[in-house]
Amino acid sequence: MTTSAEQVATVSVRYFAGARAAAGVAEEAVRLASPATVDDVLAAVRELHDERLAKVLPACSFLLDGVAVRDRGTEVPAEATLDVLPPFAGG
C-alpha cells in the first residue's frame, strides 16, 4: 500500500517561431512528476513530438515564467509557463 500520492505538476509550454513549426502546436500542457526541472519538461516534450522538435531544442533559449533560464536543472513549479525560443534572425 502506498502512503503518499505522487505529486504531479502541469506546465504550460509555449513554442515560438521555428519551435512552433517543429512542434506543430503553439502551446500545450505537459503533466509530469513533481518536483520537475526544465530538463524534465524538455524530455517530456521530446517524447510527445518527432525528431524535428528534438533537433530545434538544443539551439533554443527558455523563459520560465518570463525569466531567462541558464541552468536546465532549474526546478519548475506547478502551473508554470515555459517558453521555448529558437534563435531569431532579423533586425
PDB file of N, CA and C in Angstrom:
ATOM      1  N   MET A   1       0.833  -1.183   0.000  1.00  0.00           N
ATOM      2  CA  MET A   1       0.000   0.000   0.000  1.00  0.00           C
ATOM      3  C   MET A   1       0.877   1.246   0.000  1.00  0.00           C
ATOM      4  N   THR A   2       0.582   2.180  -0.863  1.00  0.00           N
ATOM      5  CA  THR A   2       1.346   3.418  -0.956  1.00  0.00           C
ATOM      6  C   THR A   2       0.779   4.432   0.030  1.00  0.00           C
ATOM      7  N   THR A   3       1.659   5.072   0.786  1.00  0.00           N
ATOM      8  CA  THR A   3       1.194   6.025   1.795  1.00  0.00           C
ATOM      9  C   THR A   3       1.118   7.446   1.290  1.00  0.00           C
ATOM     10  N   SER A   4       1.806   7.742   0.221  1.00  0.00           N
ATOM     11  CA  SER A   4       1.737   9.111  -0.303  1.00  0.00           C
ATOM     12  C   SER A   4       1.537   9.081  -1.813  1.00  0.00           C
ATOM     13  N   ALA A   5       0.690   9.963  -2.270  1.00  0.00           N
ATOM     14  CA  ALA A   5       0.437  10.055  -3.708  1.00  0.00           C
ATOM     15  C   ALA A   5       1.569  10.816  -4.371  1.00  0.00           C
ATOM     16  N   GLU A   6       1.877  10.406  -5.582  1.00  0.00           N
ATOM     17  CA  GLU A   6       2.908  11.118  -6.331  1.00  0.00           C
ATOM     18  C   GLU A   6       2.392  12.503  -6.698  1.00  0.00           C
ATOM     19  N   GLN A   7       3.214  13.505  -6.475  1.00  0.00           N
ATOM     20  CA  GLN A   7       2.860  14.877  -6.824  1.00  0.00           C
ATOM     21  C   GLN A   7       2.976  15.029  -8.342  1.00  0.00           C
ATOM     22  N   VAL A   8       1.998  15.697  -8.939  1.00  0.00           N
ATOM     23  CA  VAL A   8       2.004  15.922 -10.377  1.00  0.00           C
ATOM     24  C   VAL A   8       1.948  17.423 -10.635  1.00  0.00           C
ATOM     25  N   ALA A   9       2.785  17.882 -11.545  1.00  0.00           N
ATOM     26  CA  ALA A   9       2.795  19.288 -11.938  1.00  0.00           C
ATOM     27  C   ALA A   9       2.333  19.391 -13.391  1.00  0.00           C
ATOM     28  N   THR A  10       1.563  20.407 -13.672  1.00  0.00           N
ATOM     29  CA  THR A  10       1.184  20.713 -15.050  1.00  0.00           C
ATOM     30  C   THR A  10       1.917  21.982 -15.440  1.00  0.00           C
ATOM     31  N   VAL A  11       2.658  21.899 -16.529  1.00  0.00           N
ATOM     32  CA  VAL A  11       3.436  23.031 -17.018  1.00  0.00           C
ATOM     33  C   VAL A  11       2.913  23.403 -18.401  1.00  0.00           C
ATOM     34  N   SER A  12       2.690  24.682 -18.611  1.00  0.00           N
ATOM     35  CA  SER A  12       2.277  25.168 -19.927  1.00  0.00           C
ATOM     36  C   SER A  12       3.538  25.459 -20.729  1.00  0.00           C
ATOM     37  N   VAL A  13       3.673  24.801 -21.871  1.00  0.00           N
ATOM     38  CA  VAL A  13       4.842  25.005 -22.736  1.00  0.00           C
ATOM     39  C   VAL A  13       4.373  25.767 -23.974  1.00  0.00           C
ATOM     40  N   ARG A  14       4.994  26.919 -24.203  1.00  0.00           N
ATOM     41  CA  ARG A  14       4.647  27.736 -25.374  1.00  0.00           C
ATOM     42  C   ARG A  14       5.837  27.734 -26.333  1.00  0.00           C
ATOM     43  N   TYR A  15       5.528  27.465 -27.605  1.00  0.00           N
ATOM     44  CA  TYR A  15       6.552  27.386 -28.645  1.00  0.00           C
ATOM     45  C   TYR A  15       6.472  28.612 -29.540  1.00  0.00           C
ATOM     46  N   PHE A  16       7.619  29.117 -29.952  1.00  0.00           N
ATOM     47  CA  PHE A  16       7.679  30.291 -30.812  1.00  0.00           C
ATOM     48  C   PHE A  16       8.472  29.981 -32.078  1.00  0.00           C
ATOM     49  N   ALA A  17       8.096  30.651 -33.162  1.00  0.00           N
ATOM     50  CA  ALA A  17       8.798  30.601 -34.461  1.00  0.00           C
ATOM     51  C   ALA A  17       9.077  29.160 -34.896  1.00  0.00           C
ATOM     52  N   GLY A  18      10.349  28.833 -35.140  1.00  0.00           N
ATOM     53  CA  GLY A  18      10.717  27.510 -35.633  1.00  0.00           C
ATOM     54  C   GLY A  18      10.364  26.383 -34.671  1.00  0.00           C
ATOM     55  N   ALA A  19      10.359  26.660 -33.387  1.00  0.00           N
ATOM     56  CA  ALA A  19       9.961  25.638 -32.414  1.00  0.00           C
ATOM     57  C   ALA A  19       8.473  25.327 -32.556  1.00  0.00           C
ATOM     58  N   ARG A  20       7.682  26.364 -32.823  1.00  0.00           N
ATOM     59  CA  ARG A  20       6.240  26.159 -33.044  1.00  0.00           C
ATOM     60  C   ARG A  20       6.022  25.311 -34.287  1.00  0.00           C
ATOM     61  N   ALA A  21       6.751  25.618 -35.352  1.00  0.00           N
ATOM     62  CA  ALA A  21       6.619  24.841 -36.588  1.00  0.00           C
ATOM     63  C   ALA A  21       7.027  23.385 -36.357  1.00  0.00           C
ATOM     64  N   ALA A  22       8.097  23.164 -35.611  1.00  0.00           N
ATOM     65  CA  ALA A  22       8.574  21.807 -35.357  1.00  0.00           C
ATOM     66  C   ALA A  22       7.622  21.023 -34.451  1.00  0.00           C
ATOM     67  N   ALA A  23       7.027  21.700 -33.471  1.00  0.00           N
ATOM     68  CA  ALA A  23       6.106  21.027 -32.548  1.00  0.00           C
ATOM     69  C   ALA A  23       4.733  20.821 -33.170  1.00  0.00           C
ATOM     70  N   GLY A  24       4.369  21.712 -34.092  1.00  0.00           N
ATOM     71  CA  GLY A  24       3.058  21.615 -34.712  1.00  0.00           C
ATOM     72  C   GLY A  24       1.939  22.201 -33.874  1.00  0.00           C
ATOM     73  N   VAL A  25       2.289  22.794 -32.745  1.00  0.00           N
ATOM     74  CA  VAL A  25       1.322  23.465 -31.872  1.00  0.00           C
ATOM     75  C   VAL A  25       1.980  24.719 -31.299  1.00  0.00           C
ATOM     76  N   ALA A  26       1.158  25.691 -30.924  1.00  0.00           N
ATOM     77  CA  ALA A  26       1.682  26.913 -30.319  1.00  0.00           C
ATOM     78  C   ALA A  26       1.887  26.744 -28.823  1.00  0.00           C
ATOM     79  N   GLU A  27       1.059  25.909 -28.207  1.00  0.00           N
ATOM     80  CA  GLU A  27       1.104  25.748 -26.753  1.00  0.00           C
ATOM     81  C   GLU A  27       0.501  24.407 -26.381  1.00  0.00           C
ATOM     82  N   GLU A  28       1.014  23.832 -25.293  1.00  0.00           N
ATOM     83  CA  GLU A  28       0.438  22.596 -24.792  1.00  0.00           C
ATOM     84  C   GLU A  28       0.715  22.472 -23.302  1.00  0.00           C
ATOM     85  N   ALA A  29      -0.134  21.722 -22.632  1.00  0.00           N
ATOM     86  CA  ALA A  29       0.049  21.433 -21.212  1.00  0.00           C
ATOM     87  C   ALA A  29       0.787  20.108 -21.088  1.00  0.00           C
ATOM     88  N   VAL A  30       1.818  20.103 -20.267  1.00  0.00           N
ATOM     89  CA  VAL A  30       2.612  18.900 -20.048  1.00  0.00           C
ATOM     90  C   VAL A  30       2.505  18.542 -18.570  1.00  0.00           C
ATOM     91  N   ARG A  31       2.112  17.309 -18.309  1.00  0.00           N
ATOM     92  CA  ARG A  31       2.000  16.836 -16.924  1.00  0.00           C
ATOM     93  C   ARG A  31       3.188  15.936 -16.622  1.00  0.00           C
ATOM     94  N   LEU A  32       3.828  16.197 -15.474  1.00  0.00           N
ATOM     95  CA  LEU A  32       4.933  15.367 -15.071  1.00  0.00           C
ATOM     96  C   LEU A  32       5.043  15.307 -13.565  1.00  0.00           C
ATOM     97  N   ALA A  33       5.820  14.339 -13.112  1.00  0.00           N
ATOM     98  CA  ALA A  33       6.031  14.178 -11.678  1.00  0.00           C
ATOM     99  C   ALA A  33       6.721  15.417 -11.124  1.00  0.00           C
ATOM    100  N   SER A  34       6.327  15.785  -9.933  1.00  0.00           N
ATOM    101  CA  SER A  34       6.894  16.959  -9.275  1.00  0.00           C
ATOM    102  C   SER A  34       7.693  16.494  -8.065  1.00  0.00           C
ATOM    103  N   PRO A  35       8.835  17.092  -7.784  1.00  0.00           N
ATOM    104  CA  PRO A  35       9.389  18.258  -8.472  1.00  0.00           C
ATOM    105  C   PRO A  35       9.997  17.882  -9.813  1.00  0.00           C
ATOM    106  N   ALA A  36       9.932  18.812 -10.744  1.00  0.00           N
ATOM    107  CA  ALA A  36      10.468  18.619 -12.087  1.00  0.00           C
ATOM    108  C   ALA A  36      11.418  19.768 -12.400  1.00  0.00           C
ATOM    109  N   THR A  37      12.317  19.512 -13.331  1.00  0.00           N
ATOM    110  CA  THR A  37      13.259  20.537 -13.779  1.00  0.00           C
ATOM    111  C   THR A  37      12.947  20.910 -15.227  1.00  0.00           C
ATOM    112  N   VAL A  38      13.613  21.948 -15.705  1.00  0.00           N
ATOM    113  CA  VAL A  38      13.475  22.326 -17.114  1.00  0.00           C
ATOM    114  C   VAL A  38      13.874  21.142 -17.991  1.00  0.00           C
ATOM    115  N   ASP A  39      14.938  20.444 -17.648  1.00  0.00           N
ATOM    116  CA  ASP A  39      15.344  19.255 -18.416  1.00  0.00           C
ATOM    117  C   ASP A  39      14.239  18.202 -18.446  1.00  0.00           C
ATOM    118  N   ASP A  40      13.530  18.026 -17.343  1.00  0.00           N
ATOM    119  CA  ASP A  40      12.429  17.059 -17.304  1.00  0.00           C
ATOM    120  C   ASP A  40      11.309  17.463 -18.265  1.00  0.00           C
ATOM    121  N   VAL A  41      10.991  18.759 -18.304  1.00  0.00           N
ATOM    122  CA  VAL A  41       9.958  19.244 -19.223  1.00  0.00           C
ATOM    123  C   VAL A  41      10.399  19.010 -20.662  1.00  0.00           C
ATOM    124  N   LEU A  42      11.659  19.307 -20.955  1.00  0.00           N
ATOM    125  CA  LEU A  42      12.164  19.125 -22.319  1.00  0.00           C
ATOM    126  C   LEU A  42      12.158  17.648 -22.720  1.00  0.00           C
ATOM    127  N   ALA A  43      12.480  16.765 -21.797  1.00  0.00           N
ATOM    128  CA  ALA A  43      12.422  15.324 -22.092  1.00  0.00           C
ATOM    129  C   ALA A  43      10.986  14.910 -22.403  1.00  0.00           C
ATOM    130  N   ALA A  44      10.041  15.461 -21.655  1.00  0.00           N
ATOM    131  CA  ALA A  44       8.635  15.126 -21.885  1.00  0.00           C
ATOM    132  C   ALA A  44       8.166  15.604 -23.254  1.00  0.00           C
ATOM    133  N   VAL A  45       8.558  16.808 -23.665  1.00  0.00           N
ATOM    134  CA  VAL A  45       8.098  17.292 -24.976  1.00  0.00           C
ATOM    135  C   VAL A  45       8.793  16.551 -26.111  1.00  0.00           C
ATOM    136  N   ARG A  46      10.027  16.094 -25.889  1.00  0.00           N
ATOM    137  CA  ARG A  46      10.689  15.270 -26.913  1.00  0.00           C
ATOM    138  C   ARG A  46       9.910  13.978 -27.142  1.00  0.00           C
ATOM    139  N   GLU A  47       9.355  13.417 -26.083  1.00  0.00           N
ATOM    140  CA  GLU A  47       8.569  12.187 -26.202  1.00  0.00           C
ATOM    141  C   GLU A  47       7.238  12.432 -26.919  1.00  0.00           C
ATOM    142  N   LEU A  48       6.701  13.635 -26.800  1.00  0.00           N
ATOM    143  CA  LEU A  48       5.411  13.957 -27.401  1.00  0.00           C
ATOM    144  C   LEU A  48       5.505  14.279 -28.893  1.00  0.00           C
ATOM    145  N   HIS A  49       6.705  14.638 -29.367  1.00  0.00           N
ATOM    146  CA  HIS A  49       6.875  15.110 -30.740  1.00  0.00           C
ATOM    147  C   HIS A  49       7.962  14.334 -31.460  1.00  0.00           C
ATOM    148  N   ASP A  50       8.017  14.508 -32.767  1.00  0.00           N
ATOM    149  CA  ASP A  50       9.015  13.780 -33.550  1.00  0.00           C
ATOM    150  C   ASP A  50      10.378  14.475 -33.486  1.00  0.00           C
ATOM    151  N   GLU A  51      11.291  13.947 -34.277  1.00  0.00           N
ATOM    152  CA  GLU A  51      12.682  14.423 -34.234  1.00  0.00           C
ATOM    153  C   GLU A  51      12.859  15.868 -34.688  1.00  0.00           C
ATOM    154  N   ARG A  52      11.885  16.428 -35.389  1.00  0.00           N
ATOM    155  CA  ARG A  52      12.029  17.833 -35.812  1.00  0.00           C
ATOM    156  C   ARG A  52      12.163  18.746 -34.608  1.00  0.00           C
ATOM    157  N   LEU A  53      11.352  18.527 -33.585  1.00  0.00           N
ATOM    158  CA  LEU A  53      11.466  19.356 -32.387  1.00  0.00           C
ATOM    159  C   LEU A  53      12.753  19.035 -31.637  1.00  0.00           C
ATOM    160  N   ALA A  54      13.116  17.772 -31.568  1.00  0.00           N
ATOM    161  CA  ALA A  54      14.358  17.373 -30.882  1.00  0.00           C
ATOM    162  C   ALA A  54      15.575  18.057 -31.501  1.00  0.00           C
ATOM    163  N   LYS A  55      15.547  18.290 -32.810  1.00  0.00           N
ATOM    164  CA  LYS A  55      16.662  18.961 -33.488  1.00  0.00           C
ATOM    165  C   LYS A  55      16.700  20.453 -33.194  1.00  0.00           C
ATOM    166  N   VAL A  56      15.538  21.056 -32.941  1.00  0.00           N
ATOM    167  CA  VAL A  56      15.450  22.501 -32.683  1.00  0.00           C
ATOM    168  C   VAL A  56      15.826  22.841 -31.240  1.00  0.00           C
ATOM    169  N   LEU A  57      15.448  22.001 -30.297  1.00  0.00           N
ATOM    170  CA  LEU A  57      15.600  22.320 -28.878  1.00  0.00           C
ATOM    171  C   LEU A  57      17.019  22.692 -28.440  1.00  0.00           C
ATOM    172  N   PRO A  58      18.080  22.028 -28.923  1.00  0.00           N
ATOM    173  CA  PRO A  58      19.414  22.401 -28.448  1.00  0.00           C
ATOM    174  C   PRO A  58      19.812  23.851 -28.753  1.00  0.00           C
ATOM    175  N   ALA A  59      19.229  24.447 -29.773  1.00  0.00           N
ATOM    176  CA  ALA A  59      19.565  25.830 -30.133  1.00  0.00           C
ATOM    177  C   ALA A  59      18.671  26.850 -29.432  1.00  0.00           C
ATOM    178  N   CYS A  60      17.675  26.375 -28.693  1.00  0.00           N
ATOM    179  CA  CYS A  60      16.679  27.267 -28.102  1.00  0.00           C
ATOM    180  C   CYS A  60      17.123  27.876 -26.784  1.00  0.00           C
ATOM    181  N   SER A  61      16.517  29.011 -26.491  1.00  0.00           N
ATOM    182  CA  SER A  61      16.587  29.638 -25.177  1.00  0.00           C
ATOM    183  C   SER A  61      15.245  29.387 -24.512  1.00  0.00           C
ATOM    184  N   PHE A  62      15.214  29.525 -23.194  1.00  0.00           N
ATOM    185  CA  PHE A  62      13.995  29.232 -22.459  1.00  0.00           C
ATOM    186  C   PHE A  62      13.707  30.318 -21.437  1.00  0.00           C
ATOM    187  N   LEU A  63      12.438  30.631 -21.300  1.00  0.00           N
ATOM    188  CA  LEU A  63      11.971  31.537 -20.254  1.00  0.00           C
ATOM    189  C   LEU A  63      11.040  30.744 -19.355  1.00  0.00           C
ATOM    190  N   LEU A  64      11.275  30.807 -18.064  1.00  0.00           N
ATOM    191  CA  LEU A  64      10.413  30.158 -17.084  1.00  0.00           C
ATOM    192  C   LEU A  64       9.667  31.252 -16.344  1.00  0.00           C
ATOM    193  N   ASP A  65       8.377  31.330 -16.592  1.00  0.00           N
ATOM    194  CA  ASP A  65       7.546  32.404 -16.040  1.00  0.00           C
ATOM    195  C   ASP A  65       8.158  33.775 -16.319  1.00  0.00           C
ATOM    196  N   GLY A  66       8.671  33.930 -17.558  1.00  0.00           N
ATOM    197  CA  GLY A  66       9.197  35.210 -18.012  1.00  0.00           C
ATOM    198  C   GLY A  66      10.642  35.499 -17.647  1.00  0.00           C
ATOM    199  N   VAL A  67      11.315  34.563 -16.971  1.00  0.00           N
ATOM    200  CA  VAL A  67      12.703  34.766 -16.552  1.00  0.00           C
ATOM    201  C   VAL A  67      13.602  33.801 -17.327  1.00  0.00           C
ATOM    202  N   ALA A  68      14.700  34.335 -17.886  1.00  0.00           N
ATOM    203  CA  ALA A  68      15.620  33.508 -18.666  1.00  0.00           C
ATOM    204  C   ALA A  68      16.186  32.371 -17.818  1.00  0.00           C
ATOM    205  N   VAL A  69      16.248  31.196 -18.421  1.00  0.00           N
ATOM    206  CA  VAL A  69      16.781  30.003 -17.756  1.00  0.00           C
ATOM    207  C   VAL A  69      18.185  29.755 -18.287  1.00  0.00           C
ATOM    208  N   ARG A  70      19.146  29.761 -17.416  1.00  0.00           N
ATOM    209  CA  ARG A  70      20.531  29.447 -17.794  1.00  0.00           C
ATOM    210  C   ARG A  70      20.890  28.015 -17.405  1.00  0.00           C
ATOM    211  N   ASP A  71      20.268  27.514 -16.346  1.00  0.00           N
ATOM    212  CA  ASP A  71      20.543  26.182 -15.805  1.00  0.00           C
ATOM    213  C   ASP A  71      19.308  25.317 -16.029  1.00  0.00           C
ATOM    214  N   ARG A  72      19.439  24.309 -16.883  1.00  0.00           N
ATOM    215  CA  ARG A  72      18.293  23.448 -17.200  1.00  0.00           C
ATOM    216  C   ARG A  72      17.940  22.520 -16.049  1.00  0.00           C
ATOM    217  N   GLY A  73      18.727  22.568 -14.988  1.00  0.00           N
ATOM    218  CA  GLY A  73      18.402  21.838 -13.767  1.00  0.00           C
ATOM    219  C   GLY A  73      17.496  22.646 -12.847  1.00  0.00           C
ATOM    220  N   THR A  74      17.099  23.838 -13.302  1.00  0.00           N
ATOM    221  CA  THR A  74      16.214  24.702 -12.517  1.00  0.00           C
ATOM    222  C   THR A  74      14.878  24.008 -12.292  1.00  0.00           C
ATOM    223  N   GLU A  75      14.409  24.032 -11.053  1.00  0.00           N
ATOM    224  CA  GLU A  75      13.125  23.420 -10.729  1.00  0.00           C
ATOM    225  C   GLU A  75      11.984  24.240 -11.323  1.00  0.00           C
ATOM    226  N   VAL A  76      11.002  23.533 -11.850  1.00  0.00           N
ATOM    227  CA  VAL A  76       9.833  24.147 -12.472  1.00  0.00           C
ATOM    228  C   VAL A  76       8.648  23.986 -11.525  1.00  0.00           C
ATOM    229  N   PRO A  77       8.113  25.101 -11.038  1.00  0.00           N
ATOM    230  CA  PRO A  77       6.952  24.978 -10.147  1.00  0.00           C
ATOM    231  C   PRO A  77       5.704  24.533 -10.914  1.00  0.00           C
ATOM    232  N   ALA A  78       4.765  23.923 -10.194  1.00  0.00           N
ATOM    233  CA  ALA A  78       3.491  23.538 -10.793  1.00  0.00           C
ATOM    234  C   ALA A  78       2.812  24.782 -11.345  1.00  0.00           C
ATOM    235  N   GLU A  79       2.129  24.612 -12.458  1.00  0.00           N
ATOM    236  CA  GLU A  79       1.387  25.691 -13.123  1.00  0.00           C
ATOM    237  C   GLU A  79       2.287  26.764 -13.731  1.00  0.00           C
ATOM    238  N   ALA A  80       3.558  26.468 -13.910  1.00  0.00           N
ATOM    239  CA  ALA A  80       4.495  27.413 -14.520  1.00  0.00           C
ATOM    240  C   ALA A  80       4.299  27.436 -16.038  1.00  0.00           C
ATOM    241  N   THR A  81       4.887  28.448 -16.669  1.00  0.00           N
ATOM    242  CA  THR A  81       4.909  28.543 -18.125  1.00  0.00           C
ATOM    243  C   THR A  81       6.354  28.525 -18.579  1.00  0.00           C
ATOM    244  N   LEU A  82       6.664  27.619 -19.505  1.00  0.00           N
ATOM    245  CA  LEU A  82       7.998  27.541 -20.096  1.00  0.00           C
ATOM    246  C   LEU A  82       7.887  27.948 -21.555  1.00  0.00           C
ATOM    247  N   ASP A  83       8.570  29.034 -21.926  1.00  0.00           N
ATOM    248  CA  ASP A  83       8.596  29.489 -23.311  1.00  0.00           C
ATOM    249  C   ASP A  83       9.825  28.922 -24.002  1.00  0.00           C
ATOM    250  N   VAL A  84       9.629  28.381 -25.198  1.00  0.00           N
ATOM    251  CA  VAL A  84      10.707  27.787 -25.996  1.00  0.00           C
ATOM    252  C   VAL A  84      10.973  28.743 -27.157  1.00  0.00           C
ATOM    253  N   LEU A  85      12.174  29.340 -27.140  1.00  0.00           N
ATOM    254  CA  LEU A  85      12.509  30.405 -28.090  1.00  0.00           C
ATOM    255  C   LEU A  85      13.717  30.013 -28.937  1.00  0.00           C
ATOM    256  N   PRO A  86      13.502  29.688 -30.194  1.00  0.00           N
ATOM    257  CA  PRO A  86      14.649  29.399 -31.064  1.00  0.00           C
ATOM    258  C   PRO A  86      15.359  30.707 -31.410  1.00  0.00           C
ATOM    259  N   PRO A  87      16.566  30.619 -31.957  1.00  0.00           N
ATOM    260  CA  PRO A  87      17.261  31.848 -32.356  1.00  0.00           C
ATOM    261  C   PRO A  87      16.422  32.600 -33.390  1.00  0.00           C
ATOM    262  N   PHE A  88      16.382  33.899 -33.243  1.00  0.00           N
ATOM    263  CA  PHE A  88      15.629  34.746 -34.169  1.00  0.00           C
ATOM    264  C   PHE A  88      16.607  35.489 -35.062  1.00  0.00           C
ATOM    265  N   ALA A  89      16.245  35.663 -36.310  1.00  0.00           N
ATOM    266  CA  ALA A  89      17.053  36.432 -37.249  1.00  0.00           C
ATOM    267  C   ALA A  89      16.314  37.729 -37.564  1.00  0.00           C
ATOM    268  N   GLY A  90      17.033  38.659 -38.041  1.00  0.00           N
ATOM    269  CA  GLY A  90      16.376  39.921 -38.433  1.00  0.00           C
ATOM    270  C   GLY A  90      16.898  41.081 -37.626  1.00  0.00           C
ATOM    271  N   GLY A  91      16.348  42.237 -37.920  1.00  0.00           N
ATOM    272  CA  GLY A  91      16.870  43.413 -37.242  1.00  0.00           C
ATOM    273  C   GLY A  91      15.830  44.296 -36.695  1.00  0.00           C
TER     274      GLY A  91
END
